[in-house]
Amino acid sequence: MAQSPFIQGHRGFRGLYPENTIPAFEHALQAGVQVLEMDVCISADGQVVVSHEPYMNSSYSSKPDGQPVTKEEEKKFNLFQMTYEQIRQFDTGKRGNAAFPEQHAMAAHKPLLSEVLALGEAFRKKYKRDIYYNIEIKSVEAEYGISQPKTVEEFSEKVWAVIAQQVKPAFIMLQSFDFKVLKYWNRAMLEGKFPKQIQLSALVSRKSPENTIKDLGFTPAIYSPNYQALSPEFVVYSHKNGMKVVPWTANESEEISRLAEMGVDAVITDYPNRVPQYLKPVH
C-alpha cells in the first residue's frame, strides 16, 4: 500500500494558472496542496521577488505597453537591475503559456515573497491547516553580481529576513541547485544564525543521493532529484541516511502513483488536480 505523499504545487499551480503568481498559489491552496513550491530572485531595490528566472521570460511576459517580451530582449529585463515597482508593471499571465495549454490566461504579475507568505498564512489561520513553503533560491555561480547578489550570503540573508517576519521555521524548506547556497545555510544554522528547524533540500538532476551528500559535505534534510532519475534503491538509501525524498516535476497521475509506490515523501507537480487521491480540497 502506497503512502500518501505530500503534494507540492510547482510554481503554485503552473498547469492551470500563471506560474509563480498569486492566482496560482491561491488555487493550489484551494485544491488542497500542502506545500507551495516557488522560486525567488532579488530586485534592484533589494526586494525578494517570486520568479523562476531573474529576467522576463518571453514565453509569457508582456511589457507595460502590452507588447510581448521577445526572446531577443528578455535578458534586457534583468530583475536585479529593475526596481520592484518596475517589475510589477510587466504582466505574466494574460498571454497564457503555450507549453501549458490548459493554463487559464489572466492578468497577473510577479509578486513579492512576502505577499505569497501572507496568502499562505492567512489560509492557515482561516482553515486551520498546516501550510509549508518550499522556497528555491535561484542561484547560478556565473551570475553572481550580474542577475543576483554578489554573494550567496547576501542573497540568503535577504530571503531569510522576509521569512523570519512571517513564518515559523518548521514550515520552511529551502532548496537550491547551487550547493554553495545550501552550504552557507547549513553553516549558518550550525552557528545559530538561522534556525535549525529549516529543512534544506538539495536539488539535483541525476546525481545520486550518495554523491549529493559527498559533494555537499553534509546530509541535507531532503534529496530532490528529477523524478525520471529516481530509483527505488535511491529512495531506500536516502531514508536509511535520514533524508526525505522529494522528486520533481512529475505531471501525470500514473507517474505520481509510481513514485508513491516507491515511498517518496512528497512530489512536486504542475498539476495538483491530477492527483486528487492525495489531496483534501478546501471548500
mmCIF file of C-alpha atoms in Angstrom, residues 121-282:
data_model
loop_
_atom_site.group_PDB
_atom_site.id
_atom_site.type_symbol
_atom_site.label_atom_id
_atom_site.label_comp_id
_atom_site.label_asym_id
_atom_site.label_seq_id
_atom_site.Cartn_x
_atom_site.Cartn_y
_atom_site.Cartn_z
ATOM 1 C CA GLU A 121 -0.514 32.230 6.479
ATOM 2 C CA ALA A 122 -3.995 33.753 6.096
ATOM 3 C CA PHE A 123 -5.139 30.428 4.645
ATOM 4 C CA ARG A 124 -3.547 28.553 7.555
ATOM 5 C CA LYS A 125 -5.365 30.757 10.058
ATOM 6 C CA LYS A 126 -8.731 30.561 8.306
ATOM 7 C CA TYR A 127 -8.809 26.823 7.633
ATOM 8 C CA LYS A 128 -6.587 25.567 10.487
ATOM 9 C CA ARG A 129 -4.408 23.652 8.016
ATOM 10 C CA ASP A 130 -0.628 23.257 8.083
ATOM 11 C CA ILE A 131 0.870 25.042 5.100
ATOM 12 C CA TYR A 132 4.524 24.573 4.144
ATOM 13 C CA TYR A 133 6.707 26.575 1.778
ATOM 14 C CA ASN A 134 9.437 25.138 -0.435
ATOM 15 C CA ILE A 135 11.466 28.176 -1.492
ATOM 16 C CA GLU A 136 14.125 27.839 -4.150
ATOM 17 C CA ILE A 137 16.942 30.343 -4.215
ATOM 18 C CA LYS A 138 17.601 30.730 -7.952
ATOM 19 C CA SER A 139 21.352 30.967 -7.901
ATOM 20 C CA VAL A 140 23.950 30.270 -10.586
ATOM 21 C CA GLU A 141 27.629 30.907 -9.889
ATOM 22 C CA ALA A 142 28.199 32.509 -13.314
ATOM 23 C CA GLU A 143 25.504 35.078 -12.458
ATOM 24 C CA TYR A 144 26.883 36.239 -9.092
ATOM 25 C CA GLY A 145 26.753 40.039 -9.162
ATOM 26 C CA ILE A 146 25.032 40.106 -12.578
ATOM 27 C CA SER A 147 21.461 38.899 -12.137
ATOM 28 C CA GLN A 148 21.716 38.193 -8.416
ATOM 29 C CA PRO A 149 23.664 39.487 -5.395
ATOM 30 C CA LYS A 150 27.454 39.096 -5.485
ATOM 31 C CA THR A 151 27.452 36.556 -2.660
ATOM 32 C CA VAL A 152 25.187 33.700 -1.616
ATOM 33 C CA GLU A 153 25.386 35.122 1.906
ATOM 34 C CA GLU A 154 23.735 38.388 0.865
ATOM 35 C CA PHE A 155 21.101 36.588 -1.247
ATOM 36 C CA SER A 156 20.303 34.156 1.570
ATOM 37 C CA GLU A 157 20.088 36.789 4.277
ATOM 38 C CA LYS A 158 17.612 38.865 2.254
ATOM 39 C CA VAL A 159 15.413 35.786 1.809
ATOM 40 C CA TRP A 160 15.631 34.797 5.472
ATOM 41 C CA ALA A 161 14.791 38.356 6.608
ATOM 42 C CA VAL A 162 11.428 38.082 4.808
ATOM 43 C CA ILE A 163 10.673 34.563 6.030
ATOM 44 C CA ALA A 164 11.559 35.379 9.637
ATOM 45 C CA GLN A 165 8.918 38.107 9.765
ATOM 46 C CA GLN A 166 6.051 35.854 8.691
ATOM 47 C CA VAL A 167 6.503 32.091 9.045
ATOM 48 C CA LYS A 168 7.692 29.707 11.744
ATOM 49 C CA PRO A 169 10.891 27.998 10.529
ATOM 50 C CA ALA A 170 9.413 24.498 10.955
ATOM 51 C CA PHE A 171 7.207 25.207 7.920
ATOM 52 C CA ILE A 172 10.091 26.229 5.636
ATOM 53 C CA MET A 173 12.033 24.138 3.138
ATOM 54 C CA LEU A 174 14.916 25.947 1.471
ATOM 55 C CA GLN A 175 16.082 24.414 -1.800
ATOM 56 C CA SER A 176 18.720 25.198 -4.416
ATOM 57 C CA PHE A 177 20.747 23.650 -7.220
ATOM 58 C CA ASP A 178 23.620 25.869 -6.099
ATOM 59 C CA PHE A 179 25.375 23.855 -3.402
ATOM 60 C CA LYS A 180 27.195 26.997 -2.219
ATOM 61 C CA VAL A 181 23.797 28.295 -1.113
ATOM 62 C CA LEU A 182 22.992 25.116 0.807
ATOM 63 C CA LYS A 183 26.448 25.011 2.391
ATOM 64 C CA TYR A 184 26.001 28.564 3.620
ATOM 65 C CA TRP A 185 22.567 27.843 5.103
ATOM 66 C CA ASN A 186 23.878 24.718 6.827
ATOM 67 C CA ARG A 187 26.804 26.650 8.310
ATOM 68 C CA ALA A 188 24.531 29.499 9.410
ATOM 69 C CA MET A 189 22.169 27.006 11.054
ATOM 70 C CA LEU A 190 25.036 25.330 12.920
ATOM 71 C CA GLU A 191 26.240 28.730 14.094
ATOM 72 C CA GLY A 192 22.759 29.685 15.298
ATOM 73 C CA LYS A 193 22.309 32.461 12.740
ATOM 74 C CA PHE A 194 19.393 30.649 11.087
ATOM 75 C CA PRO A 195 17.011 28.257 12.910
ATOM 76 C CA LYS A 196 17.841 24.567 12.777
ATOM 77 C CA GLN A 197 14.196 23.655 12.094
ATOM 78 C CA ILE A 198 14.516 24.784 8.476
ATOM 79 C CA GLN A 199 14.722 21.806 6.106
ATOM 80 C CA LEU A 200 17.445 22.117 3.482
ATOM 81 C CA SER A 201 16.663 20.469 0.155
ATOM 82 C CA ALA A 202 19.340 19.537 -2.377
ATOM 83 C CA LEU A 203 18.016 19.955 -5.907
ATOM 84 C CA VAL A 204 19.801 17.704 -8.410
ATOM 85 C CA SER A 205 19.147 16.428 -11.901
ATOM 86 C CA ARG A 206 20.645 12.947 -11.890
ATOM 87 C CA LYS A 207 23.135 12.974 -9.008
ATOM 88 C CA SER A 208 22.785 10.003 -6.663
ATOM 89 C CA PRO A 209 21.914 10.591 -3.000
ATOM 90 C CA GLU A 210 25.341 9.246 -2.021
ATOM 91 C CA ASN A 211 27.167 11.732 -4.265
ATOM 92 C CA THR A 212 24.834 14.524 -3.164
ATOM 93 C CA ILE A 213 25.915 14.014 0.449
ATOM 94 C CA LYS A 214 29.559 13.733 -0.623
ATOM 95 C CA ASP A 215 29.502 16.935 -2.711
ATOM 96 C CA LEU A 216 27.633 18.931 -0.064
ATOM 97 C CA GLY A 217 29.788 17.772 2.816
ATOM 98 C CA PHE A 218 26.711 17.202 4.982
ATOM 99 C CA THR A 219 23.425 15.309 4.827
ATOM 100 C CA PRO A 220 20.527 17.561 3.808
ATOM 101 C CA ALA A 221 17.024 17.028 5.150
ATOM 102 C CA ILE A 222 15.726 16.420 1.617
ATOM 103 C CA TYR A 223 17.075 14.777 -1.533
ATOM 104 C CA SER A 224 15.217 16.299 -4.508
ATOM 105 C CA PRO A 225 16.082 14.744 -7.897
ATOM 106 C CA ASN A 226 14.469 14.796 -11.330
ATOM 107 C CA TYR A 227 11.707 12.202 -10.943
ATOM 108 C CA GLN A 228 12.931 10.345 -14.046
ATOM 109 C CA ALA A 229 16.295 9.694 -12.380
ATOM 110 C CA LEU A 230 14.798 8.292 -9.179
ATOM 111 C CA SER A 231 15.023 4.569 -8.407
ATOM 112 C CA PRO A 232 13.647 2.509 -5.512
ATOM 113 C CA GLU A 233 17.240 1.984 -4.422
ATOM 114 C CA PHE A 234 17.803 5.732 -4.178
ATOM 115 C CA VAL A 235 14.691 6.057 -2.002
ATOM 116 C CA VAL A 236 15.875 3.298 0.336
ATOM 117 C CA TYR A 237 19.386 4.777 0.562
ATOM 118 C CA SER A 238 18.021 8.261 1.264
ATOM 119 C CA HIS A 239 15.682 7.094 4.004
ATOM 120 C CA LYS A 240 18.420 4.994 5.618
ATOM 121 C CA ASN A 241 20.589 8.106 5.725
ATOM 122 C CA GLY A 242 17.900 10.338 7.210
ATOM 123 C CA MET A 243 16.838 12.177 4.056
ATOM 124 C CA LYS A 244 13.312 12.670 2.790
ATOM 125 C CA VAL A 245 12.810 12.166 -0.959
ATOM 126 C CA VAL A 246 11.002 14.830 -2.991
ATOM 127 C CA PRO A 247 11.249 14.313 -6.782
ATOM 128 C CA TRP A 248 10.441 16.994 -9.356
ATOM 129 C CA THR A 249 8.385 17.579 -11.606
ATOM 130 C CA ALA A 250 6.001 14.659 -12.228
ATOM 131 C CA ASN A 251 2.869 15.685 -14.092
ATOM 132 C CA GLU A 252 0.949 12.501 -14.923
ATOM 133 C CA SER A 253 -1.243 10.651 -12.430
ATOM 134 C CA GLU A 254 0.473 7.358 -13.302
ATOM 135 C CA GLU A 255 3.919 8.858 -12.637
ATOM 136 C CA ILE A 256 2.877 10.204 -9.256
ATOM 137 C CA SER A 257 1.277 6.884 -8.292
ATOM 138 C CA ARG A 258 4.507 5.087 -9.252
ATOM 139 C CA LEU A 259 6.542 7.477 -7.117
ATOM 140 C CA ALA A 260 4.139 6.963 -4.226
ATOM 141 C CA GLU A 261 4.659 3.212 -4.533
ATOM 142 C CA MET A 262 8.401 3.821 -4.219
ATOM 143 C CA GLY A 263 7.727 5.520 -0.891
ATOM 144 C CA VAL A 264 8.666 9.120 -1.703
ATOM 145 C CA ASP A 265 7.762 11.701 0.913
ATOM 146 C CA ALA A 266 6.403 14.326 -1.477
ATOM 147 C CA VAL A 267 6.003 15.004 -5.183
ATOM 148 C CA ILE A 268 6.436 18.340 -6.927
ATOM 149 C CA THR A 269 3.887 18.725 -9.750
ATOM 150 C CA ASP A 270 2.472 21.356 -12.087
ATOM 151 C CA TYR A 271 -0.902 19.609 -11.949
ATOM 152 C CA PRO A 272 -2.167 19.037 -8.386
ATOM 153 C CA ASN A 273 -5.622 18.496 -9.933
ATOM 154 C CA ARG A 274 -4.411 15.240 -11.492
ATOM 155 C CA VAL A 275 -3.737 13.614 -8.112
ATOM 156 C CA PRO A 276 -6.936 14.152 -6.097
ATOM 157 C CA GLN A 277 -6.451 10.917 -4.130
ATOM 158 C CA TYR A 278 -3.567 12.592 -2.285
ATOM 159 C CA LEU A 279 -5.315 15.915 -1.647
ATOM 160 C CA LYS A 280 -8.071 17.212 0.601
ATOM 161 C CA PRO A 281 -9.738 20.064 -1.327
ATOM 162 C CA VAL A 282 -10.869 23.091 0.664
#
